[in-house]
Short mmCIF file of C-alpha atoms in Angstrom, two decimals:
data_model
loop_
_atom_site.label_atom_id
_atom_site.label_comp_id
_atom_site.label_asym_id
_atom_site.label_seq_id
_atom_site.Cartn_x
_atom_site.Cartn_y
_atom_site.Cartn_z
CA UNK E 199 25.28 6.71 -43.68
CA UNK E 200 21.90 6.62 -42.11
CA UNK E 201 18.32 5.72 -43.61
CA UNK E 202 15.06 7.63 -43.58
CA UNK E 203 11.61 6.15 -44.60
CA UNK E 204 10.12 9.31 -46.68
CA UNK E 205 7.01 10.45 -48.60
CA UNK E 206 3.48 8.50 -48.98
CA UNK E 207 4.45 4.95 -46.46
CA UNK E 208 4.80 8.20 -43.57
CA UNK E 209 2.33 10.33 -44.83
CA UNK E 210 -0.36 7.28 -44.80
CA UNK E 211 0.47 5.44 -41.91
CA UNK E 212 -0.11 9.01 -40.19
CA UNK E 213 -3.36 8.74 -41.57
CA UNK E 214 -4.47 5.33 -40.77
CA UNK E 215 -4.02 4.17 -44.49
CA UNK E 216 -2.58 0.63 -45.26
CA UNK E 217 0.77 1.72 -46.79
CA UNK E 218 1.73 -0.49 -50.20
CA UNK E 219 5.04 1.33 -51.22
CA UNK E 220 7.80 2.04 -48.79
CA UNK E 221 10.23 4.77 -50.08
CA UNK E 222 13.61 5.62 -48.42
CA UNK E 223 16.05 8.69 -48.39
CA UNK E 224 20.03 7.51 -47.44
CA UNK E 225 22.01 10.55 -45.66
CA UNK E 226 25.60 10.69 -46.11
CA UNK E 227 26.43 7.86 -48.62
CA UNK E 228 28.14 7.67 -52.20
CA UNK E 229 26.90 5.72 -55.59
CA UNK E 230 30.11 3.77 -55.15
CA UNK E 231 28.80 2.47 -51.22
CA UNK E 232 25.94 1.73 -52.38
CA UNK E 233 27.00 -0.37 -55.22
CA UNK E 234 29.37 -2.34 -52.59
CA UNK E 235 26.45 -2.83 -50.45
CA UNK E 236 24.90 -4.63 -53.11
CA UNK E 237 22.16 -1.93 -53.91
CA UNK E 238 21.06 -2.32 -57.71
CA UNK E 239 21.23 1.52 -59.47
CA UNK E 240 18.15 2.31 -61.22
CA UNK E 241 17.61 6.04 -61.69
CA UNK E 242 18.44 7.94 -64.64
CA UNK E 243 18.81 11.53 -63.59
CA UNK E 244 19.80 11.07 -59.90
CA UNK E 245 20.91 8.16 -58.20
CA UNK E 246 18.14 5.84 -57.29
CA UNK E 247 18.55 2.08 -56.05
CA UNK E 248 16.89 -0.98 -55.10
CA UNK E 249 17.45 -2.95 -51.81
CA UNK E 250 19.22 -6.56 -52.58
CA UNK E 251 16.65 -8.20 -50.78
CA UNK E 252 13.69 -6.08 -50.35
CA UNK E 253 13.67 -4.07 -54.32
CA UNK E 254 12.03 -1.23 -52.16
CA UNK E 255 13.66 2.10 -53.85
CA UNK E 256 16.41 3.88 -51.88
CA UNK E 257 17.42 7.51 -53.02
CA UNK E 258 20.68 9.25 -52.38
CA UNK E 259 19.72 12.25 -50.17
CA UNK E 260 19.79 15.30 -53.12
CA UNK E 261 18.95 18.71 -53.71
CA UNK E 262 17.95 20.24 -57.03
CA UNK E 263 17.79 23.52 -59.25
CA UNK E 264 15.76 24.90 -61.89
CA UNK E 265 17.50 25.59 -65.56
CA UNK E 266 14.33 26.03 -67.62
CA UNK E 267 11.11 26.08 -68.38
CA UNK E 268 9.10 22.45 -67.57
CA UNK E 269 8.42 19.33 -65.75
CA UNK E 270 12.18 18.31 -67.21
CA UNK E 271 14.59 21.38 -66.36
CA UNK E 272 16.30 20.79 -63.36
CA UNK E 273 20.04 19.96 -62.27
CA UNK E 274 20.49 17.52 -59.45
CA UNK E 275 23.31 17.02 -56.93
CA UNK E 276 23.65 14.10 -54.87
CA UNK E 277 27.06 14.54 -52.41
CA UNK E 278 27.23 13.08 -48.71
CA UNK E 279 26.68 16.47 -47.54
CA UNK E 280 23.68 16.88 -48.55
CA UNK E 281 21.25 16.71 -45.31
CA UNK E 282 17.77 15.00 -44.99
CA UNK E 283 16.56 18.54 -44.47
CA UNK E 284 17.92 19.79 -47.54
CA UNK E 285 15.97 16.85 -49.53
CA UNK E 286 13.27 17.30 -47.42
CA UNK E 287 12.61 21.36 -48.52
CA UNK E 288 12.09 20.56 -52.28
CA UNK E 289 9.68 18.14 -52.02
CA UNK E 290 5.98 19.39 -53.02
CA UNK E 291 3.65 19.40 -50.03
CA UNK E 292 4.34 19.38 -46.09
CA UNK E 293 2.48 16.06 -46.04
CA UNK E 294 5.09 14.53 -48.61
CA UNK E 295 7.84 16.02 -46.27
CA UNK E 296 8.02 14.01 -43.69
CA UNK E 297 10.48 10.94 -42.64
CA UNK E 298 10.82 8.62 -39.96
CA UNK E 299 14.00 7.50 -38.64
CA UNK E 300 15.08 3.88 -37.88
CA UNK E 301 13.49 3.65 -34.36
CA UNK E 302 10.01 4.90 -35.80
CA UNK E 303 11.00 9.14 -34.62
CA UNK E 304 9.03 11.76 -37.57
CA UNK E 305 11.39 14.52 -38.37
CA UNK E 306 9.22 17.05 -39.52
CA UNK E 307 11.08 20.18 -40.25
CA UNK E 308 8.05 21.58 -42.39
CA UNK E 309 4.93 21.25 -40.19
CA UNK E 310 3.69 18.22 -42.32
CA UNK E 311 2.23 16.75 -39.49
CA UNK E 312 0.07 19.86 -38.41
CA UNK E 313 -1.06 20.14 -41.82
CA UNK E 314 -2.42 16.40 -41.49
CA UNK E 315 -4.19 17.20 -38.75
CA UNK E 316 -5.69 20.34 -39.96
CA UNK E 317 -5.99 18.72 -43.23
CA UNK E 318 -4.67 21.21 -45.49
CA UNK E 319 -2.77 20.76 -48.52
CA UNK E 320 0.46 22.81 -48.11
CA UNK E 321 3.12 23.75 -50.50
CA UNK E 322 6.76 23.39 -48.43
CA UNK E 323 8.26 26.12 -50.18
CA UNK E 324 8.58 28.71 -53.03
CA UNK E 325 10.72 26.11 -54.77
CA UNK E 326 7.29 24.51 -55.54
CA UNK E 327 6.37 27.08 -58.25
CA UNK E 328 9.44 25.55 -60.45
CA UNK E 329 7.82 22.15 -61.12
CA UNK E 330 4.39 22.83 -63.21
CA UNK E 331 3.89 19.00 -62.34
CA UNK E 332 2.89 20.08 -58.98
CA UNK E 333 -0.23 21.61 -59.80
CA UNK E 334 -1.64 18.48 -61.09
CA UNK E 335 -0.07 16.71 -58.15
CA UNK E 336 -2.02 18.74 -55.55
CA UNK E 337 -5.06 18.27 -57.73
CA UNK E 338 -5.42 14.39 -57.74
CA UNK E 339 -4.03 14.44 -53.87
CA UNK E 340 -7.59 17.00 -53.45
CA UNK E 341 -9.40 14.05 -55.33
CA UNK E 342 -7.73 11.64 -52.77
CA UNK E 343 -8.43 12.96 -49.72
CA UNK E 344 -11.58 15.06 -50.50
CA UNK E 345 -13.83 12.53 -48.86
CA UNK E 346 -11.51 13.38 -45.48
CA UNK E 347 -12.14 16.72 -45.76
CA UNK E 348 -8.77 17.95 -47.07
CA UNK E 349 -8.36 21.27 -48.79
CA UNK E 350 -5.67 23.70 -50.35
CA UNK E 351 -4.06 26.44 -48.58
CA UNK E 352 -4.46 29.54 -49.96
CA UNK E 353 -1.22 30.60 -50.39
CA UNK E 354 -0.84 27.31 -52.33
CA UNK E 355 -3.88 28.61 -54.75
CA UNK E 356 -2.34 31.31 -54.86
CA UNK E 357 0.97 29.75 -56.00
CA UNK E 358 -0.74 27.29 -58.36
CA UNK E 359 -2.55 30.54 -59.74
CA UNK E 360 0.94 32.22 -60.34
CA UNK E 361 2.06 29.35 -62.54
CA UNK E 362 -0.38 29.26 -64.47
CA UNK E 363 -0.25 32.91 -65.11
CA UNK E 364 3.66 32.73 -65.80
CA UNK E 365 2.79 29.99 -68.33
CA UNK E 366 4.82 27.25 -66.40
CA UNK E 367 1.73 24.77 -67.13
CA UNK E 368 1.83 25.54 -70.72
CA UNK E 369 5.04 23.88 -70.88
CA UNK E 370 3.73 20.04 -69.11
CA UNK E 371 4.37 17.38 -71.47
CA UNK E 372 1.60 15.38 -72.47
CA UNK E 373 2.44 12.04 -70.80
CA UNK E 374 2.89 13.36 -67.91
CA UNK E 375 -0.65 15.07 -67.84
CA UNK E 376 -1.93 12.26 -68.67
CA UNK E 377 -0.46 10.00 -66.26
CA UNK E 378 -1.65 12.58 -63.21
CA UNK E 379 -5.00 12.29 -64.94
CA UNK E 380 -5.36 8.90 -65.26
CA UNK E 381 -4.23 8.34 -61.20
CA UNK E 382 -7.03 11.40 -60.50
CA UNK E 383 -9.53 9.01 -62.06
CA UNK E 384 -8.67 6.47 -60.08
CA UNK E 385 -9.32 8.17 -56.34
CA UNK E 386 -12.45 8.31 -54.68
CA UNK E 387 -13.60 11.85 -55.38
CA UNK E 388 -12.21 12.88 -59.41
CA UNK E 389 -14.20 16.07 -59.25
CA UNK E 390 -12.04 17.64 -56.77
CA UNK E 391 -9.23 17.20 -58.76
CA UNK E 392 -11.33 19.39 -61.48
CA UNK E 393 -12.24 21.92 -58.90
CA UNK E 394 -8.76 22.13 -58.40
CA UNK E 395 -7.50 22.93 -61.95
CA UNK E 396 -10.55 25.14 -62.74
CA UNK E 397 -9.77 27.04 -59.16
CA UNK E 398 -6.13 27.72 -60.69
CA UNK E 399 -6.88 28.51 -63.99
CA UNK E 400 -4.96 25.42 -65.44
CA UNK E 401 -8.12 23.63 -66.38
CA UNK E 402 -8.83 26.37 -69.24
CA UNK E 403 -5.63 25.46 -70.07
CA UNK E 404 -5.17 21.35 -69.82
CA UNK E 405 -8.41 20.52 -70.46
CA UNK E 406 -10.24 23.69 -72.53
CA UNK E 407 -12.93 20.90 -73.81
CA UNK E 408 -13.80 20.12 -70.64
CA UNK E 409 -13.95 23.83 -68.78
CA UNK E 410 -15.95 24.97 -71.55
CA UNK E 411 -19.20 22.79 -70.07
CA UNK E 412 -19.01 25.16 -67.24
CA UNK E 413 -21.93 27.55 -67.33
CA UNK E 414 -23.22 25.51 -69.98
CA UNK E 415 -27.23 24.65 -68.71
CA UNK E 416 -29.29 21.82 -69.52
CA UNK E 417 -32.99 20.95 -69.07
CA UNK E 418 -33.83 21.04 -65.56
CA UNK E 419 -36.31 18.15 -65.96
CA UNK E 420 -33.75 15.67 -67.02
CA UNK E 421 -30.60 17.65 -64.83
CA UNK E 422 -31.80 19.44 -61.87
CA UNK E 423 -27.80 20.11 -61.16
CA UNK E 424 -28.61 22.48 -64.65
CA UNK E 425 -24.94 23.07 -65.35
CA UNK E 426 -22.97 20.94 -67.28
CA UNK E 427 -20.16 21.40 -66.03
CA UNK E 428 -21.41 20.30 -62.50
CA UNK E 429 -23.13 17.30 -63.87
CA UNK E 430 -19.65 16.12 -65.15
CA UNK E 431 -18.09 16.35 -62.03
CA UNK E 432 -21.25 14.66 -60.46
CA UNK E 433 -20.07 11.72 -63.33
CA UNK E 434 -17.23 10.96 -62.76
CA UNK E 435 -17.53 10.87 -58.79
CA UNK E 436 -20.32 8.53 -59.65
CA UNK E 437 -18.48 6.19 -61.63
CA UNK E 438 -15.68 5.89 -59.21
CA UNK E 439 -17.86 4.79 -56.48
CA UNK E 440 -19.68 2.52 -59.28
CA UNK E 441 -15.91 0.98 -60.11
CA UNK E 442 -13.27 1.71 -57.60
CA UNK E 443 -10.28 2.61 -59.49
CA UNK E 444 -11.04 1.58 -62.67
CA UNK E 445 -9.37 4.86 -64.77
CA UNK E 446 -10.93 3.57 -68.25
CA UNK E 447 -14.67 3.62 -66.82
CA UNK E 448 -13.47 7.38 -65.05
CA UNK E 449 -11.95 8.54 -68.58
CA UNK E 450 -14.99 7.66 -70.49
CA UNK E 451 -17.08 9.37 -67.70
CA UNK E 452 -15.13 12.59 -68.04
CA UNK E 453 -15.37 13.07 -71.69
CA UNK E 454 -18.64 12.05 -72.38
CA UNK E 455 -20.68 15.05 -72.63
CA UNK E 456 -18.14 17.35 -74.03
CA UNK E 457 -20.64 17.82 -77.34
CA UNK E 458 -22.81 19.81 -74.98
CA UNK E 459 -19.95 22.49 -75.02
CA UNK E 460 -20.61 23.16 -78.53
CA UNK E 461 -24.40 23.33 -78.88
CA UNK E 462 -25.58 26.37 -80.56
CA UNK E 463 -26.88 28.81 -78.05
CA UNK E 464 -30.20 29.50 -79.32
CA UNK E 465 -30.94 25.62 -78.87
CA UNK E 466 -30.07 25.98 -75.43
CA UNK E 467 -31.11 24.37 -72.75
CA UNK E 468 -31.74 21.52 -75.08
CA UNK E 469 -28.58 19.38 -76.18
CA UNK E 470 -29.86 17.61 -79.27
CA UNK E 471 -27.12 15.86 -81.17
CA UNK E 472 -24.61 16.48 -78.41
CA UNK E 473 -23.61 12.57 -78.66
CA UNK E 474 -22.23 13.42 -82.38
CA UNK E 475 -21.00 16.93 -82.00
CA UNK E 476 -19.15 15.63 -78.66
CA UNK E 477 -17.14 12.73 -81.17
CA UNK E 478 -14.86 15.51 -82.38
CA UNK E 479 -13.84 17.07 -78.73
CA UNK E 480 -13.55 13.27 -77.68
CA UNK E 481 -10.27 12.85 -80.45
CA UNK E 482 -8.87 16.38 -79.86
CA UNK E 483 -8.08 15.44 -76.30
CA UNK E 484 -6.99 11.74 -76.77
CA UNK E 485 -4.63 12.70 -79.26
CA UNK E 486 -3.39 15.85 -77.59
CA UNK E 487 -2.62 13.22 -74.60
CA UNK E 488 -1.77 10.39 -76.61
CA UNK E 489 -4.55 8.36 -74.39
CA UNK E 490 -4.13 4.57 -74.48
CA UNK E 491 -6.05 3.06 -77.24
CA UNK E 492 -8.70 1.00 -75.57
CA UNK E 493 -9.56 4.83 -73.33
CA UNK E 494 -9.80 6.45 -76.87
CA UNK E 495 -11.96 3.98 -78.47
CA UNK E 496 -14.55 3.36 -75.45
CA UNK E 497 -14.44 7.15 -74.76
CA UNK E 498 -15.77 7.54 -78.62
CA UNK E 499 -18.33 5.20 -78.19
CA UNK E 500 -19.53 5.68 -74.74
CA UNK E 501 -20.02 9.62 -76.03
CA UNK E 502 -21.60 8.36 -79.19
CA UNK E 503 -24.01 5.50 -77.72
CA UNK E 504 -24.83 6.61 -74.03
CA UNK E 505 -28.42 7.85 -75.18
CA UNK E 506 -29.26 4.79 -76.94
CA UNK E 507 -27.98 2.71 -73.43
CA UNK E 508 -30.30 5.14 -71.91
CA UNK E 509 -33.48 4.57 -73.84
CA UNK E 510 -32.45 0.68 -74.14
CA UNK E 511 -35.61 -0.48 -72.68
CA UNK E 512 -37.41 1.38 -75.66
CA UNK E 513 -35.17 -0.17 -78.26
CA UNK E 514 -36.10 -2.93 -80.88
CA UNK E 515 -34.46 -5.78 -80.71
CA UNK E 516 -32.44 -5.10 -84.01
CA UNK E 517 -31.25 -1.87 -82.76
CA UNK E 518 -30.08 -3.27 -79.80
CA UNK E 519 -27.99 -6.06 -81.37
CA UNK E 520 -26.79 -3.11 -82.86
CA UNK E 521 -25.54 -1.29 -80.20
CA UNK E 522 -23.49 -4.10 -79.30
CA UNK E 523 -22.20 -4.56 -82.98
CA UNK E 524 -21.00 -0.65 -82.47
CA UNK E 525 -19.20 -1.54 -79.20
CA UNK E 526 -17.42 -4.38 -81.35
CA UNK E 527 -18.74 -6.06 -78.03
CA UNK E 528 -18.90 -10.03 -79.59
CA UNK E 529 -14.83 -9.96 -80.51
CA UNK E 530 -14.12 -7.41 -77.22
CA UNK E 531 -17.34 -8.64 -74.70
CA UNK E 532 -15.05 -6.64 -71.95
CA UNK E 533 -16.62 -3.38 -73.10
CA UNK E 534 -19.89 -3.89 -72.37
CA UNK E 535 -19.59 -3.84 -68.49
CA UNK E 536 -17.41 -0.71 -68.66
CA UNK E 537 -19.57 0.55 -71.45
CA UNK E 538 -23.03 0.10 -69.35
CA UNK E 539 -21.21 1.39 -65.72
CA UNK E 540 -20.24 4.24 -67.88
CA UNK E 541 -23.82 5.13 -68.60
CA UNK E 542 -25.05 4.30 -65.58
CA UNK E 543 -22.42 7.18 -63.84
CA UNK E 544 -24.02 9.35 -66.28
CA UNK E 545 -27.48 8.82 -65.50
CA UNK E 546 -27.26 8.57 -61.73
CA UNK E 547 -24.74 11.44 -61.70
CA UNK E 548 -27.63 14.34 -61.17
CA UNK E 549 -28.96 15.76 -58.80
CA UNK E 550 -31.10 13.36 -56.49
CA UNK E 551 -30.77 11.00 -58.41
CA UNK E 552 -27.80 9.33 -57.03
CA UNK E 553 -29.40 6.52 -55.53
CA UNK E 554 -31.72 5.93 -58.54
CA UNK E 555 -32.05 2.11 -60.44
CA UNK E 556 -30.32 2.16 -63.89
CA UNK E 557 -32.47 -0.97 -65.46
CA UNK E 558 -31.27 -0.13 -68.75
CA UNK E 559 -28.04 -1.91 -67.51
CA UNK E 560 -29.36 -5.23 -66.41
CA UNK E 561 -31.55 -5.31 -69.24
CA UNK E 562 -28.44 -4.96 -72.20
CA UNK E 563 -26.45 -7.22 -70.06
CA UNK E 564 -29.17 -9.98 -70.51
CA UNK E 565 -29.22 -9.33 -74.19
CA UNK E 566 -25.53 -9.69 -74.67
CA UNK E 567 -25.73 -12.78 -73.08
CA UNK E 568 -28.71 -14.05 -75.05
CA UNK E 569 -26.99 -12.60 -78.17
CA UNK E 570 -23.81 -13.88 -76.94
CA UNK E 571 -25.45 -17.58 -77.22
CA UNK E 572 -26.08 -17.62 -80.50
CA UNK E 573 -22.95 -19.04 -82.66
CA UNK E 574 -21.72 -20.00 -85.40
CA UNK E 575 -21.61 -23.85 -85.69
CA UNK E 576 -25.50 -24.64 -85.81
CA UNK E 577 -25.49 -22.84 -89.16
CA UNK E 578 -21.87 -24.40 -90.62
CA UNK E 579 -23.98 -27.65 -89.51
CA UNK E 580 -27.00 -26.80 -91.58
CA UNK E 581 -24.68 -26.19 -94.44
CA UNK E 582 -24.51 -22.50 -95.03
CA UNK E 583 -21.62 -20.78 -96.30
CA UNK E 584 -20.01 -17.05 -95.95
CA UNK E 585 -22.44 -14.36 -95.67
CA UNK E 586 -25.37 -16.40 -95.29
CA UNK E 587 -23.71 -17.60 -92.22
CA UNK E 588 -24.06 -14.13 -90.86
CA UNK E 589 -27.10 -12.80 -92.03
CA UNK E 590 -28.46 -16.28 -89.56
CA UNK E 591 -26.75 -15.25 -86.74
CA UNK E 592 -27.51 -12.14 -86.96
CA UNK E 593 -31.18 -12.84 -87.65
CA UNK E 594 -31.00 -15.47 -84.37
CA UNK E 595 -29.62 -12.75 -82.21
CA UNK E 596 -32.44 -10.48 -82.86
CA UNK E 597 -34.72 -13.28 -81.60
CA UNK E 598 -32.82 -14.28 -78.77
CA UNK E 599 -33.03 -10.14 -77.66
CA UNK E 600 -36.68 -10.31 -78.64
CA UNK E 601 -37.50 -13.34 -76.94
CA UNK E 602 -36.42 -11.37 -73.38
#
């Protein structure tokens, strides 16, 4: 029975990168030894278990073969005879296929370490075109290590191309794309995992709302970057550097725009209405993806309100307060700093204008807060009663706003 630490802790201290999760690969062992050695058994379709003391995730060495179509149709087999090699080959990328042995030695049957110096995304084998998973994989690992200069090998394009073409991607089940998506929007560069799926033909395919923006132009004065599909990927980069893996803020970046897909083409360049046309789009994809609640609703409104953040500074004070009535912001005040980072991504995400001020922000955060002021009590104290009660506070909050 002997250990192997496997995967990402390898992978990242090879990079420099402060490992968080440690995973390990046992060689020649039995569910039943395990169990004995106190291990607690946690997987479902192979056998999977956590240390007594340390709950880091130990994995009997296994090998593994396709039955069907999808993320879902494969037969494992766990036995002592299985060799770390043999575990090793059907992982998805060289980088991911590396382990280190109890006295700190890399076995690296699969060139993993080459790649990381080259910095190439690598499939490790053919086996790799039987899990459609893998071609959102290698797109949020080109959103993580973009920004180091990593790209995909071209025979792995070319795999990732073949699987979409054989319709493996059309069988992914929602959660799952989701749950790649959601870690993509959480790296430092999200538009490389876009690149990545429009470079392999799975975008069209995942996301047809969003590849449709491509080729899409927009007025040059107010987007130099002219293509709308460009500009989105300029958004969402922007909004992860605004808020470090915050997926919510990266979601709402990513969908916003998608009215401008659908605006007739003899309005074209201009996009007016976009913000309503884009509301429909918006629900196709959070319900095709079953997208967390809170994403879906501040998705909606951020494509719905982003103009009026945008021309805030224009605003009277009553349709301010009413922006923030629209975000539901006084019962759910959390929105409005994701709300406003959201439109600030969206208006610094053009070209050159990356380091430009967003005022719009600080202003509507000062008039939440003087809205914000303004409660109920002084007018229970006065003696009002049910709507009157709000019709004053509402009235109040316009001052306080105009007051500014």
């Amino acid at each position: 029975m002997k250990t192997y630490l496997v995967g990402g802790a390898v992978r990242d201290r090879l990079l420099g990168i402060a490992v968080k999760d440690r995973d390990y690969v046992v060689v020649g062992a039995t569910p039943e030894e395990m169990l004995r050695a106190g291990y607690q058994p946690v997987g479902k379709d192979f056998p999977v278990f956590l240390h007594p003391q340390t709950h880091e995730e130990y994995a009997l060495a296994r090998t593994e073969r396709k039955t069907g179509r999808g993320y879902h149709a494969f037969a494992f087999h766990t036995d002592p005879s299985v060799r770390l090699e043999d575990d090793l080959c059907r992982r998805d990328l060289t980088i991911n296929a590396i382990a280190e042995d109890e006295h700190g030695a890399l076995i690296d049957p699969f060139g993993g370490t080459r790649d990381l110096e080259a910095k190439v995304l690598r499939h490790v084998s053919p086996a790799f075109a039987e899990d459609p998973v893998r071609v959102l994989r290698v797109a949020r690992f080109a959103a993580r290590y973009a920004d180091r200069g990593f790209r995909i090998a071209d025979e792995t394009l070319a795999l990732m191309r073949g699987m979409v073409a054989d319709g493996e991607v059309d069988h992914l089940v929602p959660e799952r794309v989701w749950a790649e998506t959601q870690k993509a929007l959480t790296e430092k560069t999200p538009s490389a995992f876009l690149h990545a799926l429009r470079d392999c033909g799975a975008l069209r395919v995942l996301f047809p709302e969003i590849d449709a923006l491509y080729g899409v132009p927009q007025r040059a004065e107010f987007h130099p970057e002219i293509d709308t599909g460009i500009h989105t990927e300029m958004v969402v980069d922007m909004a992860a550097r605004l808020a470090s893996g915050d997926a919510l803020i990266g979601y709402c970046a990513l969908v916003h725009d998608l009215g401008k897909a659908l605006t007739p083409q003899d309005v074209l360049p201009k996009h007016i209405g976009h913000e309503h046309r884009g509301l429909a789009p918006v629900e196709t994809v959070n319900t095709r993806y079953k997208v967390p609640a809170e994403y879906a609703a501040l998705a909606q409104l951020v494509c719905k309100l982003h103009l009026l953040a945008h021309t805030a500074l224009e605003l009277k004070p009553a349709t301010v307060l009413g922006l923030f009535e629209q975000l539901d912001a006084f019962r759910r005040p959390e929105r409005v700093e994701s709300f406003l980072i959201a439109c600030e991504a969206d208006k610094r995400g053009r070209l050159g204008q990356s380091e430009s001020a967003y005022p719009q922000g600080d202003y509507l955060r000062h008039a939440f807060a003087a809205a914000s002021a303004i409660g109920a009590k002084e007018f229970v104290e006065r003696g009002l009663h049910g709507p009157a009660i709000g019709e004053a506070m509402r009235k109040a909050r316009i001052d306080a706003i105009a007051a500014l």
